[in-house]
PDB file of C-alpha atoms in Angstrom:
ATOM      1  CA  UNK A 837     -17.937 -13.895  -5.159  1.00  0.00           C
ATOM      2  CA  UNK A 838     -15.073 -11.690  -4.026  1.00  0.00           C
ATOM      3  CA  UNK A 839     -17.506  -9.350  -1.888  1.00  0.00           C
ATOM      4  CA  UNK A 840     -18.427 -12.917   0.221  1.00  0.00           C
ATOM      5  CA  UNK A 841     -14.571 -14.057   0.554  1.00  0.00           C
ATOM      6  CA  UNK A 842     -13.608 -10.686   1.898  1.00  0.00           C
ATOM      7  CA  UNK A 843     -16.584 -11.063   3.991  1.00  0.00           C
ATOM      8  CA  UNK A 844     -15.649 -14.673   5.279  1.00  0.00           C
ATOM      9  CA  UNK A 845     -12.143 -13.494   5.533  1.00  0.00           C
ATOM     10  CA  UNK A 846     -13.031 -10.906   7.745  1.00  0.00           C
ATOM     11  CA  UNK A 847     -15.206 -12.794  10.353  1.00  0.00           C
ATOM     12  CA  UNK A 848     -12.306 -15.072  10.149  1.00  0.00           C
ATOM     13  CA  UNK A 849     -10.121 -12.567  11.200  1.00  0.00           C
ATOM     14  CA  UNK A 850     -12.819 -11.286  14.017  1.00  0.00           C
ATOM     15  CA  UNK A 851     -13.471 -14.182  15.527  1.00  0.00           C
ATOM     16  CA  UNK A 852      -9.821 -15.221  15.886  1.00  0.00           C
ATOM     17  CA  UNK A 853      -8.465 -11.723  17.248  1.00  0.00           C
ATOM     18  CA  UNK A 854     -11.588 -12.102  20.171  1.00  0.00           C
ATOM     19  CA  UNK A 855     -10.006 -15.536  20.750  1.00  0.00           C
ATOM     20  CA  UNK A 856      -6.519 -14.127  21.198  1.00  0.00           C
ATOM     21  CA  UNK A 857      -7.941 -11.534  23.397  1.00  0.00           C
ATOM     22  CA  UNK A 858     -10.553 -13.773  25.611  1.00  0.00           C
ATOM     23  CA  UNK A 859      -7.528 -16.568  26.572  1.00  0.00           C
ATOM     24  CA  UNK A 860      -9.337 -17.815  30.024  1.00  0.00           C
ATOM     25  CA  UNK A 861      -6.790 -15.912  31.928  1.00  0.00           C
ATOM     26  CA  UNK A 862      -9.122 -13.321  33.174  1.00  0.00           C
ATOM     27  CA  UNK A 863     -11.469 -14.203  35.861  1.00  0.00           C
ATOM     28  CA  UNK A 864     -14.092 -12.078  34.259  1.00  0.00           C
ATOM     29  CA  UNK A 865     -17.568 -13.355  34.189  1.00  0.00           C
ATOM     30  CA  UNK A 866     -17.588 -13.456  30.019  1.00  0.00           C
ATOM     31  CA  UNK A 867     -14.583 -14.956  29.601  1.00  0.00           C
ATOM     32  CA  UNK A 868     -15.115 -17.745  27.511  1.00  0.00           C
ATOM     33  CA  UNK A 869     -13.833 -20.229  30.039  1.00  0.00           C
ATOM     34  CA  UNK A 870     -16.436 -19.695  32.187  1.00  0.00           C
ATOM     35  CA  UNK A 871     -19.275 -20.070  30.048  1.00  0.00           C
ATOM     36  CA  UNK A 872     -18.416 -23.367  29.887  1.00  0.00           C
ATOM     37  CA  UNK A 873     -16.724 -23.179  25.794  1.00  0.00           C
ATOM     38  CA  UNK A 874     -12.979 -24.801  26.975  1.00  0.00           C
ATOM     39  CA  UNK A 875     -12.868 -26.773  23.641  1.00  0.00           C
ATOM     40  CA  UNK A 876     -13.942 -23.943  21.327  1.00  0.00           C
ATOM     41  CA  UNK A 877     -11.497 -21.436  23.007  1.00  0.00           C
ATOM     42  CA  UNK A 878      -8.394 -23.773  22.720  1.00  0.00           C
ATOM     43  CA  UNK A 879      -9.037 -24.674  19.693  1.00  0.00           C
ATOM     44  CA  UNK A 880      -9.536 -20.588  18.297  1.00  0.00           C
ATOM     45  CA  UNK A 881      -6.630 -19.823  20.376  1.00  0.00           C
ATOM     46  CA  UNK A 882      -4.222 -22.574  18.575  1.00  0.00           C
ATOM     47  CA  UNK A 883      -5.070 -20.884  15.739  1.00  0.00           C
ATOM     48  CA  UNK A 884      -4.733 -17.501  16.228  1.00  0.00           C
ATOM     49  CA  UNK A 885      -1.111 -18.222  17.815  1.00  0.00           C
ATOM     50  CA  UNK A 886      -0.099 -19.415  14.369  1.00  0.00           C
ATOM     51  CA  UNK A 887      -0.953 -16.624  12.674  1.00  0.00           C
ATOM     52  CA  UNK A 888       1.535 -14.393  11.837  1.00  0.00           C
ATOM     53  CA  UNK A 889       1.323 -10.434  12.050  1.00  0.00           C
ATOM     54  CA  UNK A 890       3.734  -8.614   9.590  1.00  0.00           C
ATOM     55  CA  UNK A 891       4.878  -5.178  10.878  1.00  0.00           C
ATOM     56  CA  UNK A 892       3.475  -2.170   9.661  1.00  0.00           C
ATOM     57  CA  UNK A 893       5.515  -0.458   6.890  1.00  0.00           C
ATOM     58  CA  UNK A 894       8.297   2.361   6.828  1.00  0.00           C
ATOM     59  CA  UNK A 895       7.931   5.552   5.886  1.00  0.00           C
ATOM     60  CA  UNK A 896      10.470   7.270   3.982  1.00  0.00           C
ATOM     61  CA  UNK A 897      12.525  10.183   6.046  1.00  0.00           C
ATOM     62  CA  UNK A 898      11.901  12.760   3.664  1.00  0.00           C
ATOM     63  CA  UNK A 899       8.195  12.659   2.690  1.00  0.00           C
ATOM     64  CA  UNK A 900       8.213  14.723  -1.082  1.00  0.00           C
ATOM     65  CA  UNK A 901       5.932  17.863  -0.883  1.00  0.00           C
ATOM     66  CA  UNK A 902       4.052  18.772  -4.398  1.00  0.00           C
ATOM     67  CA  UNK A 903       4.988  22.081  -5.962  1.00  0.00           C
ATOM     68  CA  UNK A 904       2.328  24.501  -4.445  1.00  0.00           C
ATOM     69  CA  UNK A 905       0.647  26.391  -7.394  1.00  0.00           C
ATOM     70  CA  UNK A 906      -0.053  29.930  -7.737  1.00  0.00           C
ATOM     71  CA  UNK A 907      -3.369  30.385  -8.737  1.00  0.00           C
ATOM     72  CA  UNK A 908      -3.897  33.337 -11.255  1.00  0.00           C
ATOM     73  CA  UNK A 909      -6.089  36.290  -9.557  1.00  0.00           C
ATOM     74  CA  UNK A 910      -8.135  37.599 -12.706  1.00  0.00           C
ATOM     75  CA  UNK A 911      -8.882  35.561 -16.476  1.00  0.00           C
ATOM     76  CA  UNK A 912      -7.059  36.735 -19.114  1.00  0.00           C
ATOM     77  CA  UNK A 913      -9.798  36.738 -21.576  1.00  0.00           C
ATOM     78  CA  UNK A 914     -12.988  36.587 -19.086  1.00  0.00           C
ATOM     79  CA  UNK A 915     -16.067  34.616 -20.607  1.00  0.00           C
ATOM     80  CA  UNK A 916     -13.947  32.537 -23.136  1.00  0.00           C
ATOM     81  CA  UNK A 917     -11.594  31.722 -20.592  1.00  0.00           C
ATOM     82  CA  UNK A 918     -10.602  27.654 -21.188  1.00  0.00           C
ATOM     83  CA  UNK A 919     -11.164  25.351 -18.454  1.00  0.00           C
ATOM     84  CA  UNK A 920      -7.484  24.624 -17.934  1.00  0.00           C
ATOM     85  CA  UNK A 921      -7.223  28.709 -17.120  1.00  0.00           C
ATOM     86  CA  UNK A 922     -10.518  28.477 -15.066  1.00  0.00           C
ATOM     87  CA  UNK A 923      -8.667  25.563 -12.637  1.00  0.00           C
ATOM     88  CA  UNK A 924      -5.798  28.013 -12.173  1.00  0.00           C
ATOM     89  CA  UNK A 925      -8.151  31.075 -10.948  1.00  0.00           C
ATOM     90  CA  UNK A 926      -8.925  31.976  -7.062  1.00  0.00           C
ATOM     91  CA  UNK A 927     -12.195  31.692  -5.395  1.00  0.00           C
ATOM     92  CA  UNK A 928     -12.669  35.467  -7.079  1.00  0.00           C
ATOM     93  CA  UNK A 929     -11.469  35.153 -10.229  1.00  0.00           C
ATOM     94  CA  UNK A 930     -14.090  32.075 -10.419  1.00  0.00           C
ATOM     95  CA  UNK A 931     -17.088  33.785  -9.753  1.00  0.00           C
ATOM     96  CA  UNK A 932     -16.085  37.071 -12.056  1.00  0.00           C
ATOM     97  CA  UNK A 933     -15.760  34.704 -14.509  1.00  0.00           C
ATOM     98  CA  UNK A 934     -18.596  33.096 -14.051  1.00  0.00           C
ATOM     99  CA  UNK A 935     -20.481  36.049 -14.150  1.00  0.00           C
ATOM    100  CA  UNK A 936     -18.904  37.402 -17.201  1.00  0.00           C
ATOM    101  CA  UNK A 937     -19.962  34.080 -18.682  1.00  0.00           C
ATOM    102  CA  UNK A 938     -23.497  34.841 -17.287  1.00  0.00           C
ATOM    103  CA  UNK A 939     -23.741  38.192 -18.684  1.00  0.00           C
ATOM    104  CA  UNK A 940     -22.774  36.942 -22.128  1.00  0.00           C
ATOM    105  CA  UNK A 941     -25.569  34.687 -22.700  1.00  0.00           C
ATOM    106  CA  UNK A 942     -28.567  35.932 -20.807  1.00  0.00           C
ATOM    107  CA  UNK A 943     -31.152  33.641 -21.251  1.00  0.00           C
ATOM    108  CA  UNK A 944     -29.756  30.621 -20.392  1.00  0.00           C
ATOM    109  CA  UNK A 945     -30.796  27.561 -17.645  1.00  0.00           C
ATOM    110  CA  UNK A 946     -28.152  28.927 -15.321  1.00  0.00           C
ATOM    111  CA  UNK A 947     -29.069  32.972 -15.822  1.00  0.00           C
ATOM    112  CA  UNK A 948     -30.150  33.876 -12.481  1.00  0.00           C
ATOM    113  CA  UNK A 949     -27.863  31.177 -10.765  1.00  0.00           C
ATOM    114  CA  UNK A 950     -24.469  32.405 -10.495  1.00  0.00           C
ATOM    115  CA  UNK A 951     -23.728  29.567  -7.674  1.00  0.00           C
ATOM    116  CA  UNK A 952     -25.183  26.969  -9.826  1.00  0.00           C
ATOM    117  CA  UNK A 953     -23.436  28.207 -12.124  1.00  0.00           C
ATOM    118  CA  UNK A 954     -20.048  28.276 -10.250  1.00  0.00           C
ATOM    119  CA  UNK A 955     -20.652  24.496  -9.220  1.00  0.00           C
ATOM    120  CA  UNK A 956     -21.035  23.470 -12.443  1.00  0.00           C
ATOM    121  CA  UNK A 957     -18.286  24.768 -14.099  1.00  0.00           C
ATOM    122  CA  UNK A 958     -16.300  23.438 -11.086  1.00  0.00           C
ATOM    123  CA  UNK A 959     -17.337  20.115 -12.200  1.00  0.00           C
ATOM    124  CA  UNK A 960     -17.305  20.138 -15.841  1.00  0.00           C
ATOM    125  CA  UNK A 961     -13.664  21.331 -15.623  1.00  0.00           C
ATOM    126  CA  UNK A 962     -12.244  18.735 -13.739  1.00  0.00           C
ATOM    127  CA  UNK A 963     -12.865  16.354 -16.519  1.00  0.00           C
ATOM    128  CA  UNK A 964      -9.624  16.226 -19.029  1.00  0.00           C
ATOM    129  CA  UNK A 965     -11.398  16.558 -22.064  1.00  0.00           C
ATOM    130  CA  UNK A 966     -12.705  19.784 -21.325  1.00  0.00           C
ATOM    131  CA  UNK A 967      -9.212  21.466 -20.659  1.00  0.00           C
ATOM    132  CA  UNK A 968      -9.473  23.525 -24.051  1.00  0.00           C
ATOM    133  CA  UNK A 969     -13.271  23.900 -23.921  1.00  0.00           C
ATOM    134  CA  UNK A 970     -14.256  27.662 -22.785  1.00  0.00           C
ATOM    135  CA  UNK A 971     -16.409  27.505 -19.485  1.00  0.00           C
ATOM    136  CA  UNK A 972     -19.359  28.961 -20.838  1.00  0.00           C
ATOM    137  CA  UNK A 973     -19.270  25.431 -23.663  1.00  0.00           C
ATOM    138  CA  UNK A 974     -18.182  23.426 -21.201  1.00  0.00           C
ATOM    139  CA  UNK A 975     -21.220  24.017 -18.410  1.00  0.00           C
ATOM    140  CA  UNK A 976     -23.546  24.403 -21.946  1.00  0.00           C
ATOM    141  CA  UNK A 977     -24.883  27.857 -21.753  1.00  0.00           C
ATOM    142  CA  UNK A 978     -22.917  28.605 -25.062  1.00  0.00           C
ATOM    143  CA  UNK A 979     -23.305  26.649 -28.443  1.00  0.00           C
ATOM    144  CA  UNK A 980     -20.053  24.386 -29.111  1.00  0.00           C
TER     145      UNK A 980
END
């Protein structure tokens, strides 16, 4: 029910900002005028001159910057780093993780696919509840 008001609100809006913009004053041949549609373009236009347009807003002066973090450049314990140490690592220290993690439990769905590998711990470690999970649990190549 919502998706169709935004919908008729919408056309609504459409059809009354090509009213505002098609006002007969043009001599162009699709101006509404000349199609022979007086009525129907003074009655659109009436209405879009009483709608109202708010201005766009502000933006502060001083626009705060986040705190840029340092990411770490090696694991501190390599394959049972945690998750919330794994988000903190560079691009390198990622995949040597990930391939410590590898190399610690051959045999797994992922041995063979260290990018697969890299993706999914990626994605498993964005997820909260995983932040004191080690990666190798986490992307289940290791028992919990």
């Amino acid at each position: 029910m919502k998706r169709l008001s935004m919908v008729t609100l919408a056309a609504g809006v459409m059809v009354l900002t090509l009213a505002g913009c098609s006002s007969g004053k043009s001599g162009d041949a699709g101006s509404l005028k000349q199609a022979g549609t007086t009525t129907t373009s003074a009655r659109t236009t009436s209405a879009a001159a009483t709608t109202t347009i708010e201005s766009p807003v502000d933006l502060p002066a001083a626009v705060p910057t986040a705190a840029t973090v340092v990411k770490k450049t090696s694991a501190p314990n390599g394959a049972q780093t945690t998750c919330a140490d794994f988000r903190d690592l560079t691009e390198d220290a990622e995949q040597q993780v990930i391939q410590q993690v590898l190399a610690a439990h051959p045999g797994s769905f992922l041995d063979g696919s260290p990018a697969a590998a890299l993706s999914t711990a990626k994605l498993a470690c964005l997820a909260g509840t995983y932040a004191n999970t080690p990666v190798a649990v986490a992307i289940r190549v290791a028992p919990k």
